PDB file of C-alpha atoms in Angstrom:
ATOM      1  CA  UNK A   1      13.788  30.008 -31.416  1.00  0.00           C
ATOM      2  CA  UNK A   2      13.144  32.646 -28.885  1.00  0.00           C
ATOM      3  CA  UNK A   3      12.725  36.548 -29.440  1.00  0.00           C
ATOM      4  CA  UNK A   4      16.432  37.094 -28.894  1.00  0.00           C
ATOM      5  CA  UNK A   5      17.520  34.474 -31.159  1.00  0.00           C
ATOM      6  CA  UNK A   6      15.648  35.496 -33.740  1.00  0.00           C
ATOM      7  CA  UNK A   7      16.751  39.145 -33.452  1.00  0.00           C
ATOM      8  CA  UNK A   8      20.291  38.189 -33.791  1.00  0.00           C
ATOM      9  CA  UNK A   9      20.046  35.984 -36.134  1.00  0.00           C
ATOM     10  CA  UNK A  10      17.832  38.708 -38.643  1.00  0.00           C
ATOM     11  CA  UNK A  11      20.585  40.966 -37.523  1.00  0.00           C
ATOM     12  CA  UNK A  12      23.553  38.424 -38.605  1.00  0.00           C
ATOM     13  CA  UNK A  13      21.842  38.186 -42.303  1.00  0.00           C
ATOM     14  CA  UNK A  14      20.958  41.886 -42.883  1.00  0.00           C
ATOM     15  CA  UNK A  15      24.851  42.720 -41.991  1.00  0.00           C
ATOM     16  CA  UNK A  16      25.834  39.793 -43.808  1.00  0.00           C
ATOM     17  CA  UNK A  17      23.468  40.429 -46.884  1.00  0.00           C
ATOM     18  CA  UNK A  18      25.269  44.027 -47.108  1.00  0.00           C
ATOM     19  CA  UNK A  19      28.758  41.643 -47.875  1.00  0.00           C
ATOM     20  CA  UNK A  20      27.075  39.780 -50.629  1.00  0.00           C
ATOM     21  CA  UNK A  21      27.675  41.155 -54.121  1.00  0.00           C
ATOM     22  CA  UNK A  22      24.720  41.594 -56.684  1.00  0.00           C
ATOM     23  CA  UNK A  23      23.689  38.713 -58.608  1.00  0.00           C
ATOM     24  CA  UNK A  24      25.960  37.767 -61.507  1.00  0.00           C
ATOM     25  CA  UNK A  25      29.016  40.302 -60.226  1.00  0.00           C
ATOM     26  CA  UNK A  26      31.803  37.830 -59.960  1.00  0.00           C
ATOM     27  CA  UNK A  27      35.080  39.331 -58.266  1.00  0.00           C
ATOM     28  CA  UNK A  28      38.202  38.784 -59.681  1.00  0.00           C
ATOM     29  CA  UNK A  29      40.498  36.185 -59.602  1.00  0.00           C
ATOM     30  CA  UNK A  30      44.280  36.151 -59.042  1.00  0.00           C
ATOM     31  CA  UNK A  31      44.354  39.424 -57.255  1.00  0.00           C
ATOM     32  CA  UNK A  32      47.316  41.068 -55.816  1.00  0.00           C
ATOM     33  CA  UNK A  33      46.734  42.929 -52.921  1.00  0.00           C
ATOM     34  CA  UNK A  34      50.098  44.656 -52.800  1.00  0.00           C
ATOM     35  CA  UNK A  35      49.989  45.857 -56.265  1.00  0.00           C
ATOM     36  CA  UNK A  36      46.251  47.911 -55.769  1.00  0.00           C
ATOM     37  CA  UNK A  37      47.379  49.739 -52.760  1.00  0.00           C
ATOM     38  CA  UNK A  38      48.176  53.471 -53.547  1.00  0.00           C
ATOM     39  CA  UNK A  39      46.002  56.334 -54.884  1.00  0.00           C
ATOM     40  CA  UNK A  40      42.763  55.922 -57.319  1.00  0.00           C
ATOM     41  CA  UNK A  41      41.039  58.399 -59.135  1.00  0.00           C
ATOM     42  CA  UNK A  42      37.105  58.268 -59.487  1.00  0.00           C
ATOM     43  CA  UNK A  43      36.341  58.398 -63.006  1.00  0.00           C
ATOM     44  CA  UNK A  44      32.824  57.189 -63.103  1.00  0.00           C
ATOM     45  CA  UNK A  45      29.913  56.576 -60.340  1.00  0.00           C
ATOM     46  CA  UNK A  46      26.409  55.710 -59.798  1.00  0.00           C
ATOM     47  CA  UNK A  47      25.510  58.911 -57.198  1.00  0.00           C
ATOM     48  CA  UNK A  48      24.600  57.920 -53.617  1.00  0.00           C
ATOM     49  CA  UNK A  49      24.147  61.097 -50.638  1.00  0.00           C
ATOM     50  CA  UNK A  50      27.681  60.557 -49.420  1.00  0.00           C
ATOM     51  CA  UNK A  51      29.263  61.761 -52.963  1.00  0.00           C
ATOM     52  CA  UNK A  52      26.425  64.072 -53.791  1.00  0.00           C
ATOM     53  CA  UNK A  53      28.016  67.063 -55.700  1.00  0.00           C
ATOM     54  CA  UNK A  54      31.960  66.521 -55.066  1.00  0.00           C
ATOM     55  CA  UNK A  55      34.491  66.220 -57.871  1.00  0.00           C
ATOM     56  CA  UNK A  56      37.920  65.062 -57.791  1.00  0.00           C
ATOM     57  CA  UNK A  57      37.119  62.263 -56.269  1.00  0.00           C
ATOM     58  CA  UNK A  58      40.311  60.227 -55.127  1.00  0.00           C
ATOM     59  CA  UNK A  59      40.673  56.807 -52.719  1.00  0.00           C
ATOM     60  CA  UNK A  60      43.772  56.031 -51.604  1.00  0.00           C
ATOM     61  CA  UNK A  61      44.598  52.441 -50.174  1.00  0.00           C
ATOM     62  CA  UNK A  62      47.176  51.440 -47.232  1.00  0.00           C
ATOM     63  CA  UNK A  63      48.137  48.489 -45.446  1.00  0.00           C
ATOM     64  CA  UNK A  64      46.526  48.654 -41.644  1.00  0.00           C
ATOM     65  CA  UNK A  65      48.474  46.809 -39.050  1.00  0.00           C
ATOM     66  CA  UNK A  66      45.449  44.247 -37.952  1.00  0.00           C
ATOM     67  CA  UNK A  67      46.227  43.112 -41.971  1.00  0.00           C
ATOM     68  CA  UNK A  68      43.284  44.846 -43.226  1.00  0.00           C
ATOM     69  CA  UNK A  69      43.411  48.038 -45.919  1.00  0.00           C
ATOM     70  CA  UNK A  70      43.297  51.634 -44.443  1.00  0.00           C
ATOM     71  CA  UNK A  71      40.755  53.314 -47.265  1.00  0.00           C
ATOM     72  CA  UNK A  72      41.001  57.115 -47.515  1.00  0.00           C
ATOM     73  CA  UNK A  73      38.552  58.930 -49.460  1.00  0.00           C
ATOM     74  CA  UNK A  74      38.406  62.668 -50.393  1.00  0.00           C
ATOM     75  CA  UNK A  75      36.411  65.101 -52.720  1.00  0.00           C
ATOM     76  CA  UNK A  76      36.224  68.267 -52.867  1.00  0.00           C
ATOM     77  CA  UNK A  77      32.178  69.992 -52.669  1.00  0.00           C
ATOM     78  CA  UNK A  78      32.457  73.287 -54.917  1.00  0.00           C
ATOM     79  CA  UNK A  79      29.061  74.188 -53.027  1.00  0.00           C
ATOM     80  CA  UNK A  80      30.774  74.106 -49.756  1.00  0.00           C
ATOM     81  CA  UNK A  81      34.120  75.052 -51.036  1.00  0.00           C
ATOM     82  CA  UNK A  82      36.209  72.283 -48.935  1.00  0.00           C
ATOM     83  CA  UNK A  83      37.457  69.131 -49.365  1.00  0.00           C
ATOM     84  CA  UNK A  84      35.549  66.357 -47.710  1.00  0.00           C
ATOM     85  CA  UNK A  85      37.357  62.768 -46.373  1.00  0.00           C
ATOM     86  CA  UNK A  86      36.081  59.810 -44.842  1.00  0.00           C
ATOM     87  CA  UNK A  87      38.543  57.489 -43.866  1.00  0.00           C
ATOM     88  CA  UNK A  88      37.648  53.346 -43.876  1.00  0.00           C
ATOM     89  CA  UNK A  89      38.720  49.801 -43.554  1.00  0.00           C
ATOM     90  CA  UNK A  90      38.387  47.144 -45.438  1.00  0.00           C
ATOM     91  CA  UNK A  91      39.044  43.248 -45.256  1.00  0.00           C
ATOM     92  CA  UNK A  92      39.069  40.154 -47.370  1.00  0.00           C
ATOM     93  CA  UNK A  93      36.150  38.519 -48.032  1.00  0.00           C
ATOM     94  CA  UNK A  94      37.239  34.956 -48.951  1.00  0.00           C
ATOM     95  CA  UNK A  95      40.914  35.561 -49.489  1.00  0.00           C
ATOM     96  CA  UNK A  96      43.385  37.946 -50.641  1.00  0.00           C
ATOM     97  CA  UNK A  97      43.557  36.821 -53.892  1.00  0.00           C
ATOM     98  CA  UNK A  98      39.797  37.270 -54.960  1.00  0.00           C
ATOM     99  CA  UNK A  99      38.832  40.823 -54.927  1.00  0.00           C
ATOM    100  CA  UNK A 100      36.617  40.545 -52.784  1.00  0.00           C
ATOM    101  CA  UNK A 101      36.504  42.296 -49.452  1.00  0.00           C
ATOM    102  CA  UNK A 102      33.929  44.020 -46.768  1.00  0.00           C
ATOM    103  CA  UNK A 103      34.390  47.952 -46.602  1.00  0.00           C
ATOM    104  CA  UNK A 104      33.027  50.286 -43.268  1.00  0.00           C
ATOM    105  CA  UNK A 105      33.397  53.513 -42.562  1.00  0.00           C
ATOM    106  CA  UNK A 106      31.260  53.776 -39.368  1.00  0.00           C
ATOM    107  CA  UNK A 107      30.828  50.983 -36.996  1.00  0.00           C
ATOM    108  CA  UNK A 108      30.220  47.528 -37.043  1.00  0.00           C
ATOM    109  CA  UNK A 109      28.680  47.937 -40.640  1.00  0.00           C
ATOM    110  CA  UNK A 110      30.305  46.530 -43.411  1.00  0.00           C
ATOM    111  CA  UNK A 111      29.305  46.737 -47.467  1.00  0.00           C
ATOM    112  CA  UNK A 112      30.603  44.669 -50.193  1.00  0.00           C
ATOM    113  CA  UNK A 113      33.732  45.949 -52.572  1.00  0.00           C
ATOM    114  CA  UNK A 114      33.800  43.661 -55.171  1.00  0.00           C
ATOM    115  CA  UNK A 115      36.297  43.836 -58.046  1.00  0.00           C
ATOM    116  CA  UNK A 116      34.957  42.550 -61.618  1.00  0.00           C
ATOM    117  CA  UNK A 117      37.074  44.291 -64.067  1.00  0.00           C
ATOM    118  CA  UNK A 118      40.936  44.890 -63.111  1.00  0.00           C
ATOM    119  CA  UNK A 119      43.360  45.534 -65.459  1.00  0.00           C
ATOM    120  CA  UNK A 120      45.496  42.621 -64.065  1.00  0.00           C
ATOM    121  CA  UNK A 121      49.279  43.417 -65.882  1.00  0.00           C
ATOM    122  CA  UNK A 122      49.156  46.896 -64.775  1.00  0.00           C
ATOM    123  CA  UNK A 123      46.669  47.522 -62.131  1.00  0.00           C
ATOM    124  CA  UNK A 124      45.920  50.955 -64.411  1.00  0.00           C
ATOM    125  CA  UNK A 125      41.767  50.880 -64.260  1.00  0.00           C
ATOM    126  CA  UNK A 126      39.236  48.886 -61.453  1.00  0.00           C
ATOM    127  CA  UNK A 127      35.799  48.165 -61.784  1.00  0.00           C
ATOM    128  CA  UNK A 128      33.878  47.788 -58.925  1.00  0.00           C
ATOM    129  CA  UNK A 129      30.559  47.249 -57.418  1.00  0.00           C
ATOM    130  CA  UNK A 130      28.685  47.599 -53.884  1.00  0.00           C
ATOM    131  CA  UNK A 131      25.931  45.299 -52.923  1.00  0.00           C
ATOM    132  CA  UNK A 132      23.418  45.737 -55.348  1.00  0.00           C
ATOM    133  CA  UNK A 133      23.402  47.497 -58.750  1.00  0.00           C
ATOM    134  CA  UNK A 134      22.886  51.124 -57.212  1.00  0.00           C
ATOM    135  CA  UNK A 135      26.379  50.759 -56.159  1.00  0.00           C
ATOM    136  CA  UNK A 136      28.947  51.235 -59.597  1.00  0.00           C
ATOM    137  CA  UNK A 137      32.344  53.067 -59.710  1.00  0.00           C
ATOM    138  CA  UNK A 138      35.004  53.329 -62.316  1.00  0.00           C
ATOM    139  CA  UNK A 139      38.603  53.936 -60.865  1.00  0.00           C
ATOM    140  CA  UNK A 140      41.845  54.614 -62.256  1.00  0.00           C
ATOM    141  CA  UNK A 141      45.566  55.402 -61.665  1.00  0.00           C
ATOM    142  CA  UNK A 142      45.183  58.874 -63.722  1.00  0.00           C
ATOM    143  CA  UNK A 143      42.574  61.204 -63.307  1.00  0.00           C
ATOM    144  CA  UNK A 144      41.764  60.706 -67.282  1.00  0.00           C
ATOM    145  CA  UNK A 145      41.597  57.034 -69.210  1.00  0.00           C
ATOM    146  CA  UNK A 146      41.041  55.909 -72.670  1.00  0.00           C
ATOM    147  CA  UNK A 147      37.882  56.207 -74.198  1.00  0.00           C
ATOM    148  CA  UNK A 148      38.090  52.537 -74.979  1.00  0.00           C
ATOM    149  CA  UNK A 149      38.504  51.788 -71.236  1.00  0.00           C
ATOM    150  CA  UNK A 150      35.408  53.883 -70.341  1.00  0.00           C
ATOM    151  CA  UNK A 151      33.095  52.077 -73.544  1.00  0.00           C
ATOM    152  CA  UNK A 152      34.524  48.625 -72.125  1.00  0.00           C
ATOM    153  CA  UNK A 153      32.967  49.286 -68.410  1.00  0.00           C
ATOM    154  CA  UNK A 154      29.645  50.591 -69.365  1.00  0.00           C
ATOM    155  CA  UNK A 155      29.154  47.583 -71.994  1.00  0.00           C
ATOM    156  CA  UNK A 156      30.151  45.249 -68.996  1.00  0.00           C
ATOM    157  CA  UNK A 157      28.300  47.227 -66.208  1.00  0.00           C
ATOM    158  CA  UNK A 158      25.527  47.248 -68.240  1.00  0.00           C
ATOM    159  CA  UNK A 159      25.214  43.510 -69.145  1.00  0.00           C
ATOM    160  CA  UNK A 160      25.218  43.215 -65.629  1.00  0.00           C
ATOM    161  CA  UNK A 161      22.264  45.161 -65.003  1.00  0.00           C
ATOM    162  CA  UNK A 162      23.539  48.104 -63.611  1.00  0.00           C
ATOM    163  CA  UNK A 163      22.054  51.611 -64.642  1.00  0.00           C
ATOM    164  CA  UNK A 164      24.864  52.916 -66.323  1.00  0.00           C
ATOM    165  CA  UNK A 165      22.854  55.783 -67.874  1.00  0.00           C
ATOM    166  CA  UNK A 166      22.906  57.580 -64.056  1.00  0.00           C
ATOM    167  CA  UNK A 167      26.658  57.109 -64.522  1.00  0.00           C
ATOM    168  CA  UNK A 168      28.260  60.729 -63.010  1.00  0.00           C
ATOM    169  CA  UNK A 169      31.328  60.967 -65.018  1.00  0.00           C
ATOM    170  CA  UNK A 170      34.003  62.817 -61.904  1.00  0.00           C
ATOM    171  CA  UNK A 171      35.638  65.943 -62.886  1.00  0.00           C
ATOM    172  CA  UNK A 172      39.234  66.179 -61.872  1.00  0.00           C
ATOM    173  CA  UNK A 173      40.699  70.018 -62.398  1.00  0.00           C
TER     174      UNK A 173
END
């Protein structure tokens, strides 16, 4: 294989390896796309630079023409005293019925969004992961959830080797 070749093809698996979903993290099953769309509320996170500090944490979810999902996210940086948005989008990994699907918010780059905890009847709490464990967020329809909701994710997230003793649990005033 010549220099080029080999170039693209390390480039091809780091930008596929960003898609790939940390070991035992299984996305759901019998997803319904239609039925997640709509406004989120971060309730829990593992804290990366691009959340650093902000509270009231919201993503909000819309169909894009090309088929994909328009992601919206806002929070709002007390140091700064603004809000702060970065708008995304988001397509199906496998299908649209595994929750599953790639996530960028600059360029070609894509990470994974993978589902592993949905309250299926009501679509009322989400569980979610990025491509390794450092990624973890908690999401609900309410800015507040049962305590019994919040124990259930950290056992879970923490059987899957996530750090859920970083967890940053998101104000909402």
């Amino acid at each position: 294989m010549n220099k080029a070749g080999l170039l693209i093809s390390l480039l091809a698996f780091v930008l596929v390896g960003c898609v790939k979903l940390p070991d035992r993290v299984e996305p759901i099953s019998g997803f319904e796309p239609s039925r997640y769309l709509g406004t989120w509320y971060e309730i829990a996170r593992l804290d990366h630079s691009f959340e650093e500090g902000l509270s009231r944490v919201t993503a909000e979810y819309s169909l894009r023409d090309d088929g994909g999902i328009r992601v919206l996210n806002r929070g709002y940086s007390q140091e700064k005293g603004e809000w702060q948005e970065a708008e995304g989008k988001a397509y199906f990994v496998e299908n649209e019925q595994t929750g599953y699907l790639k996530v960028s918010f600059f360029g070609p780059f894509y990470g994974a969004y993978g589902i592993f905890g949905l309250d299926q009847e009501n679509y009322q709490h989400s569980w979610v992961s990025g491509p390794n464990t450092d990624y973890l967020w908690l999401l609900a329809r309410e800015p507040q959830i049962a305590e019994e909701d919040k124990q259930a994710f950290v056992k879970r997230a923490t059987e899957l080797g996530f750090n859920t003793d970083k967890l940053i649990w998101v104000e909402h005033e």
